[in-house]
Coordinates of C-alpha atoms in Angstrom, one line a residue:
M1 CA 19.1 -60.5 61.6
A2 CA 20.0 -58.9 58.0
T3 CA 22.4 -55.6 58.6
S4 CA 23.4 -53.2 56.1
I5 CA 26.1 -50.4 56.7
L6 CA 26.0 -47.3 54.1
L7 CA 29.5 -45.6 53.9
S8 CA 29.9 -42.4 52.6
S9 CA 32.5 -39.7 52.3
P10 CA 31.8 -36.1 53.4
F11 CA 31.8 -33.3 51.5
S12 CA 34.6 -31.2 50.7
S13 CA 34.5 -27.4 51.7
L14 CA 36.8 -26.4 49.0
P15 CA 34.8 -24.9 46.1
H16 CA 37.4 -26.0 43.4
L17 CA 37.4 -30.0 44.4
P18 CA 35.5 -32.5 42.4
K19 CA 32.4 -34.1 44.3
P20 CA 33.3 -37.1 45.7
K21 CA 31.5 -40.6 44.6
I22 CA 29.4 -41.8 47.7
I23 CA 29.6 -45.4 48.3
S24 CA 26.8 -47.1 49.4
S25 CA 26.1 -50.4 50.8
R26 CA 29.6 -51.5 51.3
P27 CA 30.0 -54.7 53.0
T28 CA 30.9 -54.5 56.8
P29 CA 34.8 -55.1 56.8
S30 CA 35.8 -58.3 58.8
F31 CA 38.1 -58.4 61.8
P32 CA 39.3 -61.5 62.8
H33 CA 40.4 -60.3 66.0
L34 CA 37.3 -58.9 67.3
K35 CA 34.2 -61.2 68.2
P36 CA 31.5 -59.6 69.1
S37 CA 28.9 -61.6 71.2
I38 CA 26.3 -59.2 70.2
P39 CA 25.7 -57.5 66.4
F40 CA 26.6 -53.8 66.5
S41 CA 22.9 -53.0 65.2
S42 CA 21.3 -54.9 67.9
T43 CA 20.6 -54.1 71.8
R44 CA 18.2 -57.3 72.1
Q45 CA 19.1 -59.8 74.7
L46 CA 19.5 -63.5 73.2
P47 CA 17.5 -65.9 74.3
L48 CA 19.4 -69.2 76.7
K49 CA 18.4 -71.4 73.9
P50 CA 18.6 -70.6 70.3
L51 CA 15.2 -71.4 68.6
R52 CA 14.5 -72.3 65.2
I53 CA 12.7 -68.9 64.2
F54 CA 13.3 -66.4 61.7
R55 CA 13.1 -62.7 61.6
K56 CA 11.5 -60.5 59.3
I57 CA 14.4 -59.4 56.7
S58 CA 13.9 -55.9 55.6
A59 CA 15.8 -54.2 52.8
V60 CA 18.0 -50.9 52.9
G61 CA 15.8 -48.2 53.5
G62 CA 14.1 -49.8 56.0
S63 CA 10.8 -51.7 53.6
D64 CA 9.9 -55.4 54.1
A65 CA 11.0 -56.3 50.7
S66 CA 11.2 -60.5 52.1
V67 CA 9.0 -61.6 54.8
Q68 CA 9.1 -65.1 55.8
E69 CA 6.7 -67.5 57.8
E70 CA 8.2 -68.8 60.9
P71 CA 9.2 -72.4 60.6
L72 CA 8.3 -75.5 63.2
V73 CA 10.2 -75.1 66.4
G74 CA 8.9 -78.7 67.1
E75 CA 8.8 -81.4 64.7
D76 CA 6.9 -82.0 61.8
S77 CA 4.5 -85.1 62.6
A78 CA 4.0 -87.9 60.7
E79 CA 7.1 -87.0 58.8
F80 CA 8.2 -90.3 56.8
D81 CA 10.7 -91.0 54.0
L82 CA 10.3 -94.2 52.4
A83 CA 13.9 -93.4 51.0
K84 CA 15.5 -93.2 54.7
Q85 CA 13.8 -96.3 55.8
K86 CA 16.1 -99.7 56.0
I87 CA 14.8 -102.9 55.2
S88 CA 16.8 -104.5 57.9
S89 CA 14.8 -102.4 60.4
W90 CA 11.7 -103.4 59.7
V91 CA 12.5 -107.0 59.5
Y92 CA 14.2 -106.5 63.2
F93 CA 11.0 -104.7 64.1
T94 CA 8.5 -107.5 63.1
G95 CA 11.0 -110.1 64.8
I96 CA 10.9 -108.3 68.0
L97 CA 6.6 -107.8 67.5
G98 CA 6.4 -111.4 67.1
V99 CA 8.5 -112.4 70.1
V100 CA 6.8 -109.4 72.2
L101 CA 2.9 -110.8 71.0
L102 CA 4.5 -114.7 72.1
A103 CA 5.2 -113.2 74.7
L104 CA 2.3 -111.2 75.8
D105 CA 0.1 -114.6 75.4
V106 CA 2.4 -117.0 77.4
A107 CA 2.7 -115.0 80.3
W108 CA -0.6 -113.0 80.7
I109 CA -3.4 -113.9 78.3
D110 CA -3.1 -117.7 78.0
N111 CA -5.4 -119.0 81.2
S112 CA -3.3 -122.1 81.2
T113 CA 0.4 -120.4 81.8
G114 CA -0.6 -116.9 82.5
C115 CA -1.0 -114.4 85.0
G116 CA -3.8 -112.2 83.3
K117 CA -7.2 -114.5 84.7
V118 CA -5.6 -114.5 88.0
F119 CA -5.1 -110.7 88.0
I120 CA -8.7 -110.5 86.9
D121 CA -10.0 -112.6 90.0
A122 CA -8.2 -110.8 92.5
L123 CA -9.6 -107.6 91.6
S124 CA -13.2 -109.3 91.2
G125 CA -12.9 -110.7 94.6
V126 CA -12.6 -106.9 95.8
S127 CA -16.2 -106.6 95.0
D128 CA -18.8 -108.0 92.5
S129 CA -20.0 -104.8 91.4
P130 CA -18.5 -104.8 87.6
E131 CA -18.1 -100.7 88.1
V132 CA -15.8 -101.1 90.9
V133 CA -13.9 -103.5 89.2
M134 CA -13.5 -101.6 85.9
I135 CA -12.4 -98.2 87.8
L136 CA -9.7 -100.2 89.8
L137 CA -8.2 -101.4 86.5
I138 CA -8.2 -98.2 84.7
L139 CA -6.6 -96.6 88.2
I140 CA -3.9 -99.6 88.4
F141 CA -3.1 -99.2 84.6
A142 CA -2.8 -95.2 85.0
T143 CA -0.5 -95.2 87.7
V144 CA 1.8 -97.5 86.2
H145 CA 1.4 -95.9 82.9
S146 CA 1.8 -92.6 83.9
G147 CA 4.3 -93.1 86.7
L148 CA 6.9 -94.7 84.3
A149 CA 6.2 -91.6 82.1
S150 CA 7.1 -89.4 84.9
L151 CA 10.2 -91.4 85.5
R152 CA 11.4 -91.7 82.0
D153 CA 14.2 -89.2 82.1
T154 CA 15.4 -90.9 85.7
G155 CA 15.0 -94.4 84.0
E156 CA 16.9 -93.4 80.9
K157 CA 19.5 -92.1 82.5
L158 CA 20.0 -95.3 84.7
I159 CA 19.4 -98.2 82.0
G160 CA 19.2 -96.4 78.8
E161 CA 16.4 -95.6 76.2
R162 CA 16.0 -98.9 75.1
A163 CA 16.0 -100.6 78.2
F164 CA 13.6 -98.3 79.8
R165 CA 11.1 -98.5 77.1
V166 CA 11.1 -102.0 77.3
L167 CA 10.2 -102.0 80.9
F168 CA 7.6 -99.0 80.0
A169 CA 5.8 -101.5 77.3
G170 CA 6.1 -105.0 79.3
T171 CA 4.3 -103.5 82.3
S172 CA 1.8 -101.4 80.5
L173 CA 1.0 -103.7 77.5
P174 CA -0.6 -106.3 80.1
L175 CA -2.4 -104.0 81.7
A176 CA -3.8 -102.6 78.9
V177 CA -4.7 -105.9 77.8
S178 CA -6.6 -106.5 80.8
T179 CA -8.6 -103.5 81.1
V180 CA -9.6 -103.9 77.4
V181 CA -11.1 -107.4 77.3
Y182 CA -12.8 -106.8 80.7
F183 CA -14.7 -104.1 79.6
I184 CA -15.5 -106.0 76.3
N185 CA -16.6 -109.0 78.5
H186 CA -18.6 -106.3 81.0
R187 CA -19.9 -103.8 78.9
Y188 CA -23.7 -104.8 79.3
D189 CA -23.5 -105.5 83.1
G190 CA -24.4 -103.1 85.3
V191 CA -27.4 -100.9 85.3
Q192 CA -28.9 -99.6 82.1
L193 CA -29.3 -95.7 82.0
W194 CA -30.4 -95.1 78.5
Q195 CA -31.4 -96.8 75.2
L196 CA -30.7 -95.1 72.3
Q197 CA -29.6 -97.8 70.0
S198 CA -32.8 -98.1 67.9
V199 CA -32.6 -94.5 66.7
P200 CA -31.9 -94.6 63.2
W201 CA -29.0 -92.0 63.2
I202 CA -27.3 -92.9 66.6
H203 CA -24.8 -95.9 65.1
H204 CA -23.6 -93.7 62.1
L205 CA -23.2 -90.6 64.8
V206 CA -20.8 -93.2 66.6
G207 CA -19.3 -94.5 63.9
L208 CA -18.3 -91.5 62.6
S209 CA -16.9 -90.0 66.2
N210 CA -14.8 -93.3 66.5
F211 CA -13.6 -92.9 63.5
I212 CA -12.3 -89.5 64.0
S213 CA -11.4 -90.5 67.7
F214 CA -8.7 -92.7 66.3
L215 CA -7.0 -90.0 64.3
F216 CA -6.4 -88.0 67.4
L217 CA -5.7 -91.2 69.6
Y218 CA -2.6 -92.1 68.0
P219 CA -0.3 -89.3 66.6
S220 CA 3.0 -90.4 68.5
T221 CA 2.8 -93.9 67.6
F222 CA 3.8 -92.7 64.1
N223 CA 7.3 -93.8 65.0
L224 CA 6.9 -97.6 65.3
L225 CA 10.5 -98.0 65.1
E226 CA 11.0 -96.4 68.3
V227 CA 8.0 -97.7 70.1
A228 CA 9.8 -101.3 69.3
A229 CA 13.1 -100.0 70.1
V230 CA 14.6 -100.5 67.3
D231 CA 15.4 -96.8 67.1
K232 CA 16.1 -95.2 70.2
P233 CA 13.3 -93.6 71.7
K234 CA 13.1 -90.2 71.8
M235 CA 10.7 -87.5 73.5
H236 CA 9.1 -85.6 70.7
L237 CA 7.7 -81.9 70.3
W238 CA 5.3 -82.4 68.0
E239 CA 3.9 -79.3 66.2
S240 CA 2.5 -79.7 62.3
G241 CA -0.5 -82.1 61.5
I242 CA -3.2 -82.8 64.2
M243 CA -0.8 -80.7 66.9
R244 CA -1.9 -77.4 65.1
I245 CA -5.8 -78.4 65.9
T246 CA -5.0 -79.5 69.5
R247 CA -1.7 -79.4 71.8
H248 CA -3.2 -82.8 73.8
P249 CA -4.8 -85.3 70.6
Q250 CA -4.7 -88.7 72.9
M251 CA -6.6 -86.4 75.3
V252 CA -9.6 -85.7 72.6
G253 CA -9.3 -88.9 70.6
Q254 CA -10.2 -90.8 74.1
V255 CA -13.1 -88.4 75.1
M256 CA -14.7 -88.8 71.4
W257 CA -14.1 -92.3 72.1
C258 CA -15.7 -92.4 75.3
L259 CA -18.2 -90.4 75.1
A260 CA -19.3 -92.2 71.6
H261 CA -19.6 -95.8 73.4
T262 CA -21.2 -94.3 76.7
V263 CA -24.0 -92.7 74.1
W264 CA -24.4 -96.2 72.3
I265 CA -24.4 -98.6 75.3
G266 CA -25.8 -96.1 78.0
N267 CA -24.9 -98.3 81.4
S268 CA -23.4 -97.7 84.5
V269 CA -20.2 -100.1 83.7
T270 CA -19.5 -97.8 80.2
V271 CA -20.1 -94.5 82.2
A272 CA -17.5 -96.0 85.1
A273 CA -14.7 -96.7 82.0
S274 CA -15.5 -93.5 80.5
I275 CA -15.2 -91.4 83.8
G276 CA -12.0 -93.7 84.3
L277 CA -10.2 -93.0 81.0
I278 CA -11.4 -89.4 80.6
G279 CA -9.7 -88.7 84.3
H280 CA -6.1 -90.5 83.2
H281 CA -6.5 -88.5 80.2
L282 CA -7.2 -84.9 81.8
F283 CA -3.8 -86.0 84.0
G284 CA -1.9 -86.8 81.0
V285 CA -2.8 -83.1 79.7
W286 CA -0.7 -81.4 82.9
N287 CA 1.7 -84.1 82.9
G288 CA 2.6 -84.4 79.5
D289 CA 2.8 -80.4 79.6
R290 CA 5.1 -80.3 82.3
R291 CA 7.4 -83.2 81.6
L292 CA 8.1 -81.2 77.6
A293 CA 8.7 -78.1 79.8
I294 CA 10.9 -80.0 81.5
R295 CA 13.1 -81.5 78.3
Y296 CA 12.4 -78.4 76.0
G297 CA 12.3 -75.3 77.8
E298 CA 11.7 -72.1 75.9
E299 CA 11.0 -74.0 72.7
F300 CA 8.2 -76.0 74.5
E301 CA 6.8 -72.4 75.8
V302 CA 7.1 -71.3 72.3
V303 CA 4.8 -74.0 71.0
K304 CA 2.5 -73.7 73.6
S305 CA 2.0 -70.4 72.9
R306 CA 1.0 -70.7 69.6
T307 CA -1.2 -74.2 70.3
S308 CA -4.5 -75.0 72.5
V309 CA -5.5 -78.1 74.7
I310 CA -9.2 -77.2 73.5
P311 CA -9.5 -78.4 69.5
F312 CA -9.5 -75.6 67.6
A313 CA -9.2 -72.9 70.3
A314 CA -5.8 -71.8 69.3
I315 CA -6.8 -71.4 65.5
L316 CA -9.9 -69.3 66.4
D317 CA -8.3 -66.7 68.6
G318 CA -5.3 -66.1 65.6
R319 CA -2.5 -67.8 67.7
Q320 CA -2.4 -70.7 65.3
K321 CA -2.0 -69.5 61.4
L322 CA -2.2 -72.7 59.5
P323 CA -0.3 -72.6 56.2
K324 CA -1.8 -72.4 53.0
H325 CA -1.8 -76.0 52.2
Y326 CA -2.7 -77.8 55.5
Y327 CA -4.4 -80.7 54.1
K328 CA -1.3 -81.6 52.9
E329 CA 0.2 -82.5 56.5
F330 CA -2.4 -85.3 56.6
I331 CA -2.1 -86.7 53.2
R332 CA 0.7 -89.1 54.5
L333 CA 1.4 -92.7 54.7
P334 CA 1.4 -93.1 58.6
Y335 CA -2.1 -91.3 58.3
L336 CA -3.3 -93.6 55.6
M337 CA -2.4 -96.5 57.5
I338 CA -4.1 -95.3 60.8
T339 CA -7.4 -95.1 58.6
A340 CA -7.0 -98.5 57.5
L341 CA -6.5 -99.7 60.6
T342 CA -9.2 -98.1 62.0
L343 CA -11.6 -99.2 59.7
G344 CA -10.2 -102.8 59.8
A345 CA -11.1 -102.7 63.8
Y346 CA -14.3 -101.6 63.5
F347 CA -14.6 -104.7 61.0
A348 CA -13.1 -106.8 63.5
H349 CA -15.3 -105.7 66.3
P350 CA -17.2 -109.2 65.9
L351 CA -13.4 -111.3 66.3
M352 CA -12.5 -109.1 69.0
Q353 CA -15.6 -109.9 71.2
A354 CA -15.8 -113.5 70.1
A355 CA -11.5 -113.6 71.1
S356 CA -12.3 -111.7 74.7
F357 CA -15.3 -114.0 75.8
R358 CA -13.0 -117.0 75.4
L359 CA -10.5 -116.1 77.7
H360 CA -13.7 -115.7 80.9
W361 CA -12.0 -112.4 82.1

C-alpha cells in the first residue's frame, strides 16, 4: 500500500515572527531498530499466505490517480518461451518417448508378447455385452487414474516427483489404450437407437464439436517436458487462456467429445462409453478442486472465486474480467500445435481404425 505522511509546523502565536513554511510530503524517517509487523496506516489483518494481488494506489489527497488491474494469482497457461528451451531437453524427451512407445508396444499392444489382449479377453469373459465391457474398461481406468492422482502428494514424498510420474503414466497409459481400441472396434455394436448420419449438417456439426473439444481437453499437456518427467513434474494452478472460460476444461472437452460421438453413432455402446467418461470427469471436477485447495490453499480460493466450472458463467456474472487483448492468450505455439494435432487426428481416423482392427481386441 502506498502511503504518504504530511508533516507541518504549527503556526506561532507571536505576531511578530515570520510565518514558517509548510513542509509536505516528507518521506517517512527510517528507524532501523524498529520493525513493526503491520504498517502504521493499516489495521487490516494480513493474509496467512501472501497473494500476488495489486491494490489500488492512491495519490496524496485520496484521489485514485492510478489503478492497476489484479494480476494472475495462478499461472499463465500455454506460456512458451522459445529462448528458454534447451535442445538437450528435447533430445532427451524424444529418446524417452521412443523408449516408452517401444515398451508399450512390446509389453501391452503386441498380441504375441503383450498383455493387452489377455486383459481384454478377461473382461469380455465377464459378459457378452459390449456395453458392460465398455463400462468396466472405463471404471478400471478411472479408478487407477483418479486413485493415483489422489495419492500424488504422498507418492511424491515417498519416491519423488519423477518416479511417481513414471508410475502414474506406466499404469494409466496401457489402460487408456485398451479403452480407446475397444471403443473403436466395438463402436457399432449394440442396439442402434437412432440414425442421423444421413442428415446433411450433422457431419459438420459433429466435426466442429470434436475440434473445439480438443482445445478444451488438453490445457495441461502443454508442459510436455514435465509429462515425460524430463523437467520435474508440478501440480499447476492455471488461470489464463481457456481457464477464464471454465476452470475444468478437460471435463467440458470430454462432454463435448462424448455428445458429438453419441449423436453421430447413436447406439447403446456409445451411450455407455459417454456415461462412463462423463461420470469420470465429473468426479474429476470435485477431486481436482479438492487437491488444488490442499496444495495452494488461499491462492486457489482466489482463482476459484473468479472462475467457473460451467463455461462462461464467471464471465457473464462479472467475476471474470477478460483482458483487453484476451485473444492473444490463444495465439501461442502450444495452441497452434494442439490445432495441428487435432486436424491430423481427424484425417488419421482411417489409420487408427485399421490399426485397432488388427489387434482383434
